Structure formats: structure tokens, C-alpha cells
């Protein structure tokens, strides 16, 4: 039987407290790109094999109600700031509010003694115009692909700590990003500093499509298809877990895996001359065939997989129905690091679920292009007043509720309407 989280924390920290220092928890945060909850076998997905992620879920907590923004940029804004984009001026695509650069979770952790690094996807500026932005936002080190400038997978174009990285010919981007983080974590251990390693994965997004020429193909002569990318995503996560085991730091490392939005409806599969051929993506989930819904505000675009693994603290085999959205990571990682949660943020820490307690969050939030909703596990209220019941059996199906409401529906509406009014203020 697992001990309460407060007692576990005291066991972890006690040896260091005797020496006069608090041994802080390492944080490895993995953000997959374009993976809906149907992408993982442990969520009932039947089209892809994800044995390593499934094992993490079996040995940790599988969040069943985690919600993202429908697309990647606002998700990253919410994760880093802890705020809903509409509440901080709705930053334009590919930009980040300069007045909040020192308010990121990376800065909060860095200021408390953490070593910090990000690798993979950035997309918060054109780094050729502002290569120091990740530093200003609290990352000591970074290695990210050149958004709108070059490929992210084969022969990748990568910015590393302020300049373009050489030696990437015939290399595979996801390996470079992971190996960069492994080197960073190794240095942090030698320096006896806790780390915040943010693996902002390129996987499973399709290849860059806005360059003059198609980006390089894989050794097979094509691009990885979506199924191959899911397999590669799972492999990358497995290699990071092997690294933690090898370094004997699994016990004191919180690993969180989540995705930034739902699965795409179409995917670039191969080049045909200068033209990129896109094919539809359909996946099987619990016996149903569904098309990816990235960009939509329904479950196919916003319900994402999330796994929490921390062997010394989190007991195995849990499935949590707690509501979690993208603003909550700032507050949670702050609490894990022993920091006070910034009162200005929108997010609420989901740390209580680590110990099997109820989350304090009564609704989750998502937005796109001026439209947004608040929801619980079963009901959703849009900013225009549309109140719907979300189908648990048919992903993406929403039934509008009109007229007489049941007591359960009335109670849900009151909670969600209060949240909607507060967000409108």
C-alpha cells in the first residue's frame, strides 16, 4: 500500500534536509505533437502499438479527461504561462507575449535552482529573427528545429543555443532532440542540480509543407506515415525511460506525457515532384472508426492522452477522471518543485490526484479563434450559450440540450455558466 504523498515527500527529502539542502524532484515533460487519445492503445486505440507508453500508464496514472487547445500554438502558450490565451491578449500565431517572458514555468523553476532545457518544437518565434528568445523565457539550453525554415525530421535544420547546428546531414531530428536532453540531464546530475527537461516532440506532426522544395524523405524513399510516427514516438519515450533507469534517477523524476491537440484529419505521406500528397487519417477506437479532428473544438480535436509516472510517489494502475487542461501544468510543476503557485495564472494544480485525492478543478477550458468552451466530464458550455452533452461512446458527437433539463444537467449548467461568466469578465 502506498503512503500519503506528504510522507513520501519527507522520505525523499529527508537525507538532503539533514545536509541542509532540499533534494528537489526532477521533471521530464514530454509533449507529443498531433496525437489524440485514440493514438494510444491504453486509451482503447486499436490502430497503433504503443507498448512503452502503455507500460508507463500501467505503472502510473492515466488521465482520462485531459483537454488541450485544438491546435498547437495556444496549447504551448497555456502550458508555459499557466494562462488561457484569451486572458493574455490572444497572442498571434507564432508569437509569445514579451511581458510574460519572465513568467513562464521554466523561469519559475530556473529561479528556484533548476537547470532547464527544451528540445524539439518551439514555434513561439522565428528563431532566425530572435535566437535568444528561449533563453529569455527561462531555458538554459535549447535545441529546436527551424520552424518555417527547414526540415524537422531527416537532415533537420536545428537551432541550438543561439545558432544553427552543424553536422545534421543524414541524421534524424527526433534522435538529436532526445540525445540533447539526455546530455543536458547528465550534466545536471554531475552539477547536482535538479532538472526541468522539456521534450517538445516533433512527432507525430507531418513534415514541413511551406518550403520551396519538399523536405528530405526517409531512407525508404517516403516520409514516415502516421502509424510509423506513432511507433517512433513510443520508441523515443522508451529510450528516455531507459536513460532514467540507467542513471538511477527514475525514483526522483516526475515524468509527464501529454499531447498538444488531437490527431490530424489529413497527413502528408509522400512528395510527388514539388507537390506534397496528403492522405486522410482514420483510426479505430474501441471498435469505432474515427477521423482525426485537429482544429475542431470537439473531443476529436481537444481530448488528449496524458500519463503521469513517478515510481516513488504515484501508485500503479490508476485511471483518473480529474479534469485537466493545458494551463494546469504551470501550477502543478510549481508545487512539485516546492514553489508557491503564481496567483495570476488560470491553471490549478492537479498534484492531489497523485495521492488519489479529488482535483480542485471543476471545469476544463479550450479555445480557438474567438470561440471557447468550459466543460466537465460529460457536459460542455460554449461561450455563445450552447449547452451540450458529450457522447462517451461516439467521439466528436455532441447533443444540444434544450428545454427541460434533468437535475444532473441543471447542476452541471450552473457550475459551467458561473465559469463562463467569470471568463467573460
Tab-separated table of C-alpha atoms in Angstrom:
chain	number	residue	atom	x	y	z
A	1	UNK	CA	0.000	0.000	0.000
A	2	UNK	CA	1.334	3.446	-0.927
A	3	UNK	CA	1.923	6.087	1.720
A	4	UNK	CA	0.333	9.550	1.505
A	5	UNK	CA	2.202	11.905	-0.762
A	6	UNK	CA	3.292	14.215	2.057
A	7	UNK	CA	5.009	11.327	3.848
A	8	UNK	CA	6.634	10.148	0.619
A	9	UNK	CA	7.970	13.664	0.060
A	10	UNK	CA	9.510	13.644	3.519
A	11	UNK	CA	11.276	10.350	2.805
A	12	UNK	CA	12.638	11.691	-0.481
A	13	UNK	CA	13.805	14.964	1.026
A	14	UNK	CA	14.985	13.785	4.487
A	15	UNK	CA	18.572	12.768	3.603
A	16	UNK	CA	19.176	16.104	1.921
A	17	UNK	CA	17.477	18.061	4.682
A	18	UNK	CA	19.981	16.621	7.149
A	19	UNK	CA	22.739	18.086	4.986
A	20	UNK	CA	20.926	21.417	4.866
A	21	UNK	CA	19.681	21.137	1.261
A	22	UNK	CA	16.341	20.082	-0.163
A	23	UNK	CA	16.598	17.418	-2.837
A	24	UNK	CA	14.160	18.655	-5.433
A	25	UNK	CA	12.302	16.429	-7.842
A	26	UNK	CA	13.474	16.241	-11.446
A	27	UNK	CA	10.788	16.892	-14.073
A	28	UNK	CA	10.755	15.335	-17.541
A	29	UNK	CA	7.867	16.793	-19.516
A	30	UNK	CA	7.082	15.166	-22.867
A	31	UNK	CA	4.665	16.962	-25.190
A	32	UNK	CA	3.731	14.941	-28.274
A	33	UNK	CA	2.502	16.741	-31.392
A	34	UNK	CA	-0.836	15.905	-33.055
A	35	UNK	CA	-1.835	12.830	-31.044
A	36	UNK	CA	-5.438	12.367	-29.971
A	37	UNK	CA	-6.365	9.906	-27.249
A	38	UNK	CA	-7.189	7.307	-29.907
A	39	UNK	CA	-3.453	7.213	-30.682
A	40	UNK	CA	-2.539	5.130	-27.619
A	41	UNK	CA	-3.500	1.512	-27.046
A	42	UNK	CA	-4.122	2.131	-23.337
A	43	UNK	CA	-6.952	4.523	-24.270
A	44	UNK	CA	-8.675	1.941	-26.412
A	45	UNK	CA	-6.846	2.803	-29.618
A	46	UNK	CA	-6.664	-0.168	-31.948
A	47	UNK	CA	-4.706	1.208	-34.907
A	48	UNK	CA	-1.289	1.705	-33.315
A	49	UNK	CA	1.011	-0.172	-30.956
A	50	UNK	CA	2.339	1.878	-28.028
A	51	UNK	CA	3.799	-0.705	-25.607
A	52	UNK	CA	6.196	1.650	-23.811
A	53	UNK	CA	3.606	4.330	-23.192
A	54	UNK	CA	1.104	1.670	-22.166
A	55	UNK	CA	3.599	0.390	-19.605
A	56	UNK	CA	4.074	3.893	-18.194
A	57	UNK	CA	0.291	4.145	-17.833
A	58	UNK	CA	0.056	0.747	-16.114
A	59	UNK	CA	2.729	1.833	-13.658
A	60	UNK	CA	1.340	5.302	-13.053
A	61	UNK	CA	-1.740	7.439	-13.584
A	62	UNK	CA	-3.673	7.573	-16.822
A	63	UNK	CA	-5.644	10.820	-17.031
A	64	UNK	CA	-8.957	10.185	-18.774
A	65	UNK	CA	-10.134	13.785	-19.035
A	66	UNK	CA	-7.225	15.915	-20.189
A	67	UNK	CA	-8.118	18.627	-22.706
A	68	UNK	CA	-5.892	20.670	-24.992
A	69	UNK	CA	-6.454	23.559	-27.339
A	70	UNK	CA	-7.470	22.333	-30.829
A	71	UNK	CA	-4.112	23.407	-32.306
A	72	UNK	CA	-0.532	23.627	-31.091
A	73	UNK	CA	0.359	27.308	-30.589
A	74	UNK	CA	-2.310	28.198	-27.969
A	75	UNK	CA	-1.554	24.953	-26.153
A	76	UNK	CA	2.091	25.996	-25.776
A	77	UNK	CA	1.083	29.469	-24.647
A	78	UNK	CA	-1.124	27.987	-21.917
A	79	UNK	CA	1.484	25.449	-20.788
A	80	UNK	CA	4.297	27.961	-20.452
A	81	UNK	CA	2.271	30.820	-18.910
A	82	UNK	CA	-0.390	28.921	-16.979
A	83	UNK	CA	-2.922	31.296	-18.576
A	84	UNK	CA	-5.655	30.887	-21.151
A	85	UNK	CA	-4.647	32.745	-24.319
A	86	UNK	CA	-7.830	34.856	-24.352
A	87	UNK	CA	-6.881	36.215	-20.931
A	88	UNK	CA	-3.450	37.417	-22.030
A	89	UNK	CA	-4.340	39.189	-25.242
A	90	UNK	CA	-4.751	36.184	-27.574
A	91	UNK	CA	-1.145	36.080	-28.849
A	92	UNK	CA	-0.815	35.870	-32.610
A	93	UNK	CA	0.271	32.606	-34.225
A	94	UNK	CA	3.974	32.013	-33.714
A	95	UNK	CA	4.397	34.785	-31.135
A	96	UNK	CA	4.751	34.992	-27.359
A	97	UNK	CA	3.851	37.993	-25.133
A	98	UNK	CA	7.087	39.805	-24.263
A	99	UNK	CA	5.674	40.987	-20.933
A	100	UNK	CA	5.269	37.345	-19.878
A	101	UNK	CA	8.692	36.052	-20.862
A	102	UNK	CA	9.813	36.046	-17.241
A	103	UNK	CA	6.542	34.470	-16.047
A	104	UNK	CA	6.999	31.065	-17.668
A	105	UNK	CA	7.164	27.816	-15.737
A	106	UNK	CA	10.754	27.443	-16.995
A	107	UNK	CA	11.702	30.747	-15.340
A	108	UNK	CA	9.936	29.838	-12.108
A	109	UNK	CA	11.877	26.569	-11.914
A	110	UNK	CA	15.162	28.135	-13.017
A	111	UNK	CA	14.867	30.850	-10.372
A	112	UNK	CA	14.421	28.127	-7.725
A	113	UNK	CA	17.618	26.314	-8.711
A	114	UNK	CA	16.580	24.041	-11.551
A	115	UNK	CA	18.608	23.512	-14.706
A	116	UNK	CA	16.238	23.938	-17.649
A	117	UNK	CA	16.230	22.833	-21.288
A	118	UNK	CA	13.842	22.413	-24.213
A	119	UNK	CA	14.307	20.351	-27.354
A	120	UNK	CA	12.207	19.672	-30.438
A	121	UNK	CA	9.412	22.066	-31.366
A	122	UNK	CA	9.391	25.753	-30.398
A	123	UNK	CA	7.087	27.745	-32.707
A	124	UNK	CA	6.932	30.839	-30.492
A	125	UNK	CA	9.042	32.995	-32.792
A	126	UNK	CA	11.127	32.752	-35.932
A	127	UNK	CA	14.459	31.993	-34.301
A	128	UNK	CA	16.410	33.480	-37.224
A	129	UNK	CA	14.971	36.825	-36.087
A	130	UNK	CA	15.215	36.252	-32.327
A	131	UNK	CA	17.585	33.391	-31.408
A	132	UNK	CA	17.743	34.445	-27.747
A	133	UNK	CA	14.019	34.142	-27.026
A	134	UNK	CA	14.212	30.672	-25.382
A	135	UNK	CA	16.946	31.983	-23.066
A	136	UNK	CA	14.799	34.965	-22.065
A	137	UNK	CA	11.915	32.606	-21.339
A	138	UNK	CA	13.899	30.645	-18.769
A	139	UNK	CA	15.625	27.877	-20.700
A	140	UNK	CA	19.343	27.476	-20.040
A	141	UNK	CA	19.740	25.296	-23.127
A	142	UNK	CA	17.717	24.581	-26.234
A	143	UNK	CA	17.828	22.540	-29.433
A	144	UNK	CA	14.794	23.089	-31.671
A	145	UNK	CA	14.065	22.786	-35.361
A	146	UNK	CA	13.888	25.855	-37.575
A	147	UNK	CA	10.164	26.483	-37.880
A	148	UNK	CA	9.301	27.672	-41.417
A	149	UNK	CA	12.991	27.413	-42.341
A	150	UNK	CA	13.887	23.757	-42.796
A	151	UNK	CA	13.079	20.119	-42.132
A	152	UNK	CA	12.424	18.742	-38.670
A	153	UNK	CA	12.987	15.034	-39.356
A	154	UNK	CA	15.567	13.899	-41.936
A	155	UNK	CA	18.605	16.204	-42.400
A	156	UNK	CA	16.989	18.604	-39.928
A	157	UNK	CA	17.653	22.325	-39.704
A	158	UNK	CA	18.175	22.946	-35.982
A	159	UNK	CA	18.875	25.979	-33.817
A	160	UNK	CA	20.951	25.022	-30.799
A	161	UNK	CA	21.681	27.571	-28.085
A	162	UNK	CA	21.520	30.552	-30.406
A	163	UNK	CA	22.982	29.323	-33.672
A	164	UNK	CA	22.315	26.835	-36.456
A	165	UNK	CA	23.623	23.383	-35.604
A	166	UNK	CA	26.072	21.749	-37.998
A	167	UNK	CA	26.504	18.033	-38.677
A	168	UNK	CA	22.831	17.149	-39.078
A	169	UNK	CA	23.192	15.652	-42.568
A	170	UNK	CA	21.885	12.044	-42.614
A	171	UNK	CA	20.685	12.463	-39.036
A	172	UNK	CA	17.164	12.011	-37.677
A	173	UNK	CA	15.747	15.004	-35.821
A	174	UNK	CA	13.885	13.184	-33.012
A	175	UNK	CA	17.097	11.364	-32.071
A	176	UNK	CA	19.024	14.643	-31.987
A	177	UNK	CA	16.440	16.313	-29.729
A	178	UNK	CA	16.317	13.342	-27.336
A	179	UNK	CA	20.098	12.951	-27.184
A	180	UNK	CA	20.433	16.668	-26.491
A	181	UNK	CA	18.145	16.308	-23.472
A	182	UNK	CA	19.977	13.208	-22.282
A	183	UNK	CA	23.270	15.133	-22.358
A	184	UNK	CA	21.607	18.004	-20.530
A	185	UNK	CA	20.239	15.706	-17.819
A	186	UNK	CA	23.644	14.041	-17.421
A	187	UNK	CA	25.307	17.435	-16.905
A	188	UNK	CA	22.665	18.427	-14.393
A	189	UNK	CA	23.337	15.276	-12.394
A	190	UNK	CA	27.080	15.970	-12.351
A	191	UNK	CA	26.371	19.518	-11.204
A	192	UNK	CA	23.956	18.134	-8.586
A	193	UNK	CA	21.131	20.324	-9.845
A	194	UNK	CA	17.508	19.230	-10.323
A	195	UNK	CA	16.370	19.499	-13.919
A	196	UNK	CA	13.348	20.506	-15.943
A	197	UNK	CA	13.705	18.781	-19.313
A	198	UNK	CA	11.001	19.696	-21.823
A	199	UNK	CA	10.868	17.296	-24.785
A	200	UNK	CA	8.575	19.188	-27.152
A	201	UNK	CA	8.363	16.408	-29.712
A	202	UNK	CA	8.247	16.884	-33.471
A	203	UNK	CA	6.379	13.570	-33.580
A	204	UNK	CA	3.704	12.929	-34.741
A	205	UNK	CA	3.263	16.081	-36.857
A	206	UNK	CA	3.724	15.598	-40.587
A	207	UNK	CA	6.664	17.175	-42.433
A	208	UNK	CA	7.136	20.873	-43.132
A	209	UNK	CA	4.964	21.928	-46.073
A	210	UNK	CA	5.784	25.590	-46.674
A	211	UNK	CA	9.265	25.485	-48.206
A	212	UNK	CA	10.189	25.914	-51.869
A	213	UNK	CA	11.179	22.264	-52.235
A	214	UNK	CA	9.862	19.181	-50.418
A	215	UNK	CA	11.984	18.298	-47.386
A	216	UNK	CA	14.182	15.158	-47.485
A	217	UNK	CA	12.464	11.788	-47.364
A	218	UNK	CA	13.323	8.869	-45.114
A	219	UNK	CA	15.661	6.047	-46.265
A	220	UNK	CA	12.530	4.269	-47.551
A	221	UNK	CA	12.052	6.976	-50.167
A	222	UNK	CA	8.902	8.293	-48.485
A	223	UNK	CA	8.019	10.196	-45.352
A	224	UNK	CA	7.050	8.320	-42.231
A	225	UNK	CA	3.315	7.750	-42.302
A	226	UNK	CA	1.219	8.475	-39.226
A	227	UNK	CA	1.338	4.907	-37.950
A	228	UNK	CA	5.133	4.863	-38.269
A	229	UNK	CA	5.346	8.169	-36.427
A	230	UNK	CA	3.291	6.852	-33.516
A	231	UNK	CA	5.624	3.856	-33.340
A	232	UNK	CA	8.631	6.198	-33.360
A	233	UNK	CA	7.071	8.414	-30.686
A	234	UNK	CA	6.671	5.364	-28.463
A	235	UNK	CA	10.293	4.343	-29.126
A	236	UNK	CA	11.600	7.794	-28.211
A	237	UNK	CA	9.706	7.760	-24.914
A	238	UNK	CA	11.026	4.275	-24.174
A	239	UNK	CA	14.606	5.391	-24.769
A	240	UNK	CA	14.183	8.279	-22.336
A	241	UNK	CA	12.829	5.909	-19.693
A	242	UNK	CA	15.809	3.614	-20.280
A	243	UNK	CA	18.081	6.625	-19.773
A	244	UNK	CA	16.429	7.465	-16.442
A	245	UNK	CA	16.794	3.846	-15.345
A	246	UNK	CA	20.441	3.726	-16.384
A	247	UNK	CA	21.192	6.890	-14.436
A	248	UNK	CA	19.189	5.530	-11.476
A	249	UNK	CA	17.018	8.631	-11.239
A	250	UNK	CA	13.581	7.214	-12.056
A	251	UNK	CA	12.522	7.338	-8.396
A	252	UNK	CA	13.117	11.066	-8.098
A	253	UNK	CA	11.911	12.056	-11.562
A	254	UNK	CA	8.353	13.030	-12.372
A	255	UNK	CA	7.631	12.044	-15.975
A	256	UNK	CA	4.544	13.533	-17.608
A	257	UNK	CA	3.477	12.653	-21.140
A	258	UNK	CA	0.711	14.594	-22.891
A	259	UNK	CA	-0.210	15.760	-26.401
A	260	UNK	CA	-0.812	19.265	-27.715
A	261	UNK	CA	-4.015	18.619	-29.702
A	262	UNK	CA	-5.968	15.923	-31.491
A	263	UNK	CA	-4.936	13.767	-34.417
A	264	UNK	CA	-4.971	15.486	-37.841
A	265	UNK	CA	-7.666	14.640	-40.361
A	266	UNK	CA	-5.116	14.503	-43.190
A	267	UNK	CA	-1.395	13.834	-43.310
A	268	UNK	CA	1.456	14.449	-45.772
A	269	UNK	CA	2.553	10.999	-46.923
A	270	UNK	CA	4.969	11.494	-49.820
A	271	UNK	CA	6.264	14.062	-52.331
A	272	UNK	CA	5.244	13.964	-55.975
A	273	UNK	CA	7.609	16.333	-57.707
A	274	UNK	CA	7.165	19.619	-55.857
A	275	UNK	CA	3.713	18.613	-54.682
A	276	UNK	CA	3.105	17.024	-51.283
A	277	UNK	CA	0.443	14.308	-51.251
A	278	UNK	CA	-1.891	14.256	-48.261
A	279	UNK	CA	-3.943	11.273	-47.221
A	280	UNK	CA	-6.779	11.030	-44.652
A	281	UNK	CA	-6.146	9.594	-41.197
A	282	UNK	CA	-8.712	7.215	-39.760
A	283	UNK	CA	-8.149	5.360	-36.503
A	284	UNK	CA	-10.030	2.668	-34.645
A	285	UNK	CA	-11.047	3.463	-31.098
A	286	UNK	CA	-12.965	0.922	-29.024
A	287	UNK	CA	-14.402	-0.624	-32.161
A	288	UNK	CA	-15.256	2.646	-33.910
A	289	UNK	CA	-13.543	4.143	-36.940
A	290	UNK	CA	-12.970	7.870	-36.465
A	291	UNK	CA	-11.182	10.552	-38.435
A	292	UNK	CA	-8.719	12.850	-36.727
A	293	UNK	CA	-10.196	16.172	-35.621
A	294	UNK	CA	-7.251	18.525	-35.095
A	295	UNK	CA	-8.560	22.082	-35.256
A	296	UNK	CA	-12.031	21.176	-34.002
A	297	UNK	CA	-13.371	22.059	-30.563
A	298	UNK	CA	-14.968	18.651	-30.087
A	299	UNK	CA	-13.308	15.609	-28.478
A	300	UNK	CA	-11.531	14.585	-31.686
A	301	UNK	CA	-9.590	17.851	-31.565
A	302	UNK	CA	-9.175	18.505	-27.850
A	303	UNK	CA	-9.270	15.280	-25.819
A	304	UNK	CA	-5.690	14.081	-25.490
A	305	UNK	CA	-3.793	11.273	-23.749
A	306	UNK	CA	-1.916	12.084	-20.557
A	307	UNK	CA	0.238	9.795	-18.423
A	308	UNK	CA	1.865	10.570	-15.066
A	309	UNK	CA	4.714	8.324	-13.913
A	310	UNK	CA	6.703	8.798	-10.717
A	311	UNK	CA	7.644	5.437	-9.183
A	312	UNK	CA	8.426	6.654	-5.671
A	313	UNK	CA	5.187	8.628	-5.299
A	314	UNK	CA	2.475	7.558	-7.743
A	315	UNK	CA	0.904	4.147	-7.292
A	316	UNK	CA	0.396	1.863	-10.274
A	317	UNK	CA	-2.622	1.238	-12.419
A	318	UNK	CA	-4.706	4.292	-11.660
A	319	UNK	CA	-7.134	5.926	-14.041
A	320	UNK	CA	-8.133	9.415	-13.013
A	321	UNK	CA	-11.300	11.221	-14.080
A	322	UNK	CA	-9.925	14.544	-12.849
A	323	UNK	CA	-10.369	17.467	-15.226
A	324	UNK	CA	-7.059	18.788	-16.542
A	325	UNK	CA	-6.323	21.402	-19.175
A	326	UNK	CA	-3.199	22.991	-20.609
A	327	UNK	CA	-2.989	25.838	-18.091
A	328	UNK	CA	-2.624	23.392	-15.182
A	329	UNK	CA	0.947	22.258	-15.797
A	330	UNK	CA	2.454	25.557	-14.588
A	331	UNK	CA	0.746	25.265	-11.198
A	332	UNK	CA	1.450	21.545	-10.848
A	333	UNK	CA	5.157	21.730	-11.669
A	334	UNK	CA	5.478	24.708	-9.311
A	335	UNK	CA	4.022	22.679	-6.446
A	336	UNK	CA	6.182	19.654	-7.259
A	337	UNK	CA	9.218	21.939	-7.018
A	338	UNK	CA	8.035	23.292	-3.670
A	339	UNK	CA	7.137	26.722	-5.038
A	340	UNK	CA	4.118	28.882	-4.387
A	341	UNK	CA	1.696	28.871	-7.275
A	342	UNK	CA	1.506	32.205	-9.101
A	343	UNK	CA	-1.863	33.710	-8.189
A	344	UNK	CA	-2.129	35.458	-11.563
A	345	UNK	CA	-2.436	32.262	-13.573
A	346	UNK	CA	-5.604	30.426	-14.598
A	347	UNK	CA	-4.309	26.905	-14.024
A	348	UNK	CA	-4.976	24.740	-10.979
A	349	UNK	CA	-2.523	22.132	-9.729
A	350	UNK	CA	-3.507	18.507	-10.272
A	351	UNK	CA	-0.986	17.328	-7.664
A	352	UNK	CA	-3.774	15.983	-5.370
A	353	UNK	CA	-4.544	13.196	-7.851
A	354	UNK	CA	-1.029	11.812	-7.357
A	355	UNK	CA	-2.250	10.608	-3.990
A	356	UNK	CA	-5.696	9.525	-5.151
A	357	UNK	CA	-7.465	12.648	-3.918
A	358	UNK	CA	-10.019	14.686	-5.838
A	359	UNK	CA	-8.819	17.532	-8.005
A	360	UNK	CA	-9.941	21.031	-7.059
A	361	UNK	CA	-10.782	21.741	-10.694
A	362	UNK	CA	-14.489	21.679	-11.570
A	363	UNK	CA	-14.190	22.578	-15.263
A	364	UNK	CA	-11.707	22.487	-18.128
A	365	UNK	CA	-11.229	25.026	-20.914
A	366	UNK	CA	-10.330	25.192	-24.601
A	367	UNK	CA	-10.465	27.890	-27.272
A	368	UNK	CA	-9.913	28.667	-30.924
A	369	UNK	CA	-10.441	31.827	-32.994
A	370	UNK	CA	-12.700	33.604	-30.533
A	371	UNK	CA	-14.796	30.533	-29.754
A	372	UNK	CA	-14.321	28.712	-26.459
A	373	UNK	CA	-15.963	26.365	-24.030
A	374	UNK	CA	-15.892	25.197	-20.437
A	375	UNK	CA	-16.768	21.611	-19.617
A	376	UNK	CA	-16.864	18.821	-17.107
A	377	UNK	CA	-16.562	15.114	-17.871
A	378	UNK	CA	-19.992	14.935	-19.500
A	379	UNK	CA	-21.289	18.413	-20.344
A	380	UNK	CA	-19.915	21.373	-22.254
A	381	UNK	CA	-20.991	25.024	-22.363
A	382	UNK	CA	-19.809	27.209	-25.250
A	383	UNK	CA	-19.222	30.944	-24.925
A	384	UNK	CA	-22.296	31.591	-27.116
A	385	UNK	CA	-24.509	29.768	-24.590
A	386	UNK	CA	-24.825	26.435	-26.410
A	387	UNK	CA	-25.072	23.681	-23.790
A	388	UNK	CA	-24.332	20.141	-24.952
A	389	UNK	CA	-23.919	16.624	-23.673
A	390	UNK	CA	-20.735	14.991	-24.912
A	391	UNK	CA	-21.041	11.419	-26.105
A	392	UNK	CA	-18.691	8.971	-24.374
A	393	UNK	CA	-19.470	6.327	-26.993
A	394	UNK	CA	-19.102	8.408	-30.167
A	395	UNK	CA	-16.050	10.716	-30.178
A	396	UNK	CA	-16.912	14.144	-31.535
A	397	UNK	CA	-20.665	13.755	-31.087
A	398	UNK	CA	-22.360	16.497	-29.076
A	399	UNK	CA	-26.095	16.614	-28.343
A	400	UNK	CA	-27.541	20.062	-27.739
A	401	UNK	CA	-29.680	20.282	-24.613
A	402	UNK	CA	-32.807	22.416	-24.790
A	403	UNK	CA	-35.968	22.687	-22.750
A	404	UNK	CA	-36.347	20.711	-19.560
A	405	UNK	CA	-33.054	19.664	-18.008
A	406	UNK	CA	-32.556	16.837	-15.540
A	407	UNK	CA	-31.267	17.642	-12.063
A	408	UNK	CA	-27.827	16.404	-13.118
A	409	UNK	CA	-27.849	18.653	-16.179
A	410	UNK	CA	-29.064	21.670	-14.195
A	411	UNK	CA	-26.282	21.245	-11.645
A	412	UNK	CA	-23.650	20.973	-14.381
A	413	UNK	CA	-25.034	24.009	-16.204
A	414	UNK	CA	-24.883	26.174	-13.072
A	415	UNK	CA	-21.211	25.336	-12.463
A	416	UNK	CA	-20.241	25.846	-16.088
A	417	UNK	CA	-22.270	29.019	-16.512
A	418	UNK	CA	-20.565	30.525	-13.474
A	419	UNK	CA	-17.194	29.698	-15.025
A	420	UNK	CA	-18.292	31.155	-18.354
A	421	UNK	CA	-19.373	34.423	-16.739
A	422	UNK	CA	-16.089	34.704	-14.828
A	423	UNK	CA	-14.117	34.173	-18.037
A	424	UNK	CA	-16.212	36.828	-19.777
A	425	UNK	CA	-15.383	39.442	-17.136
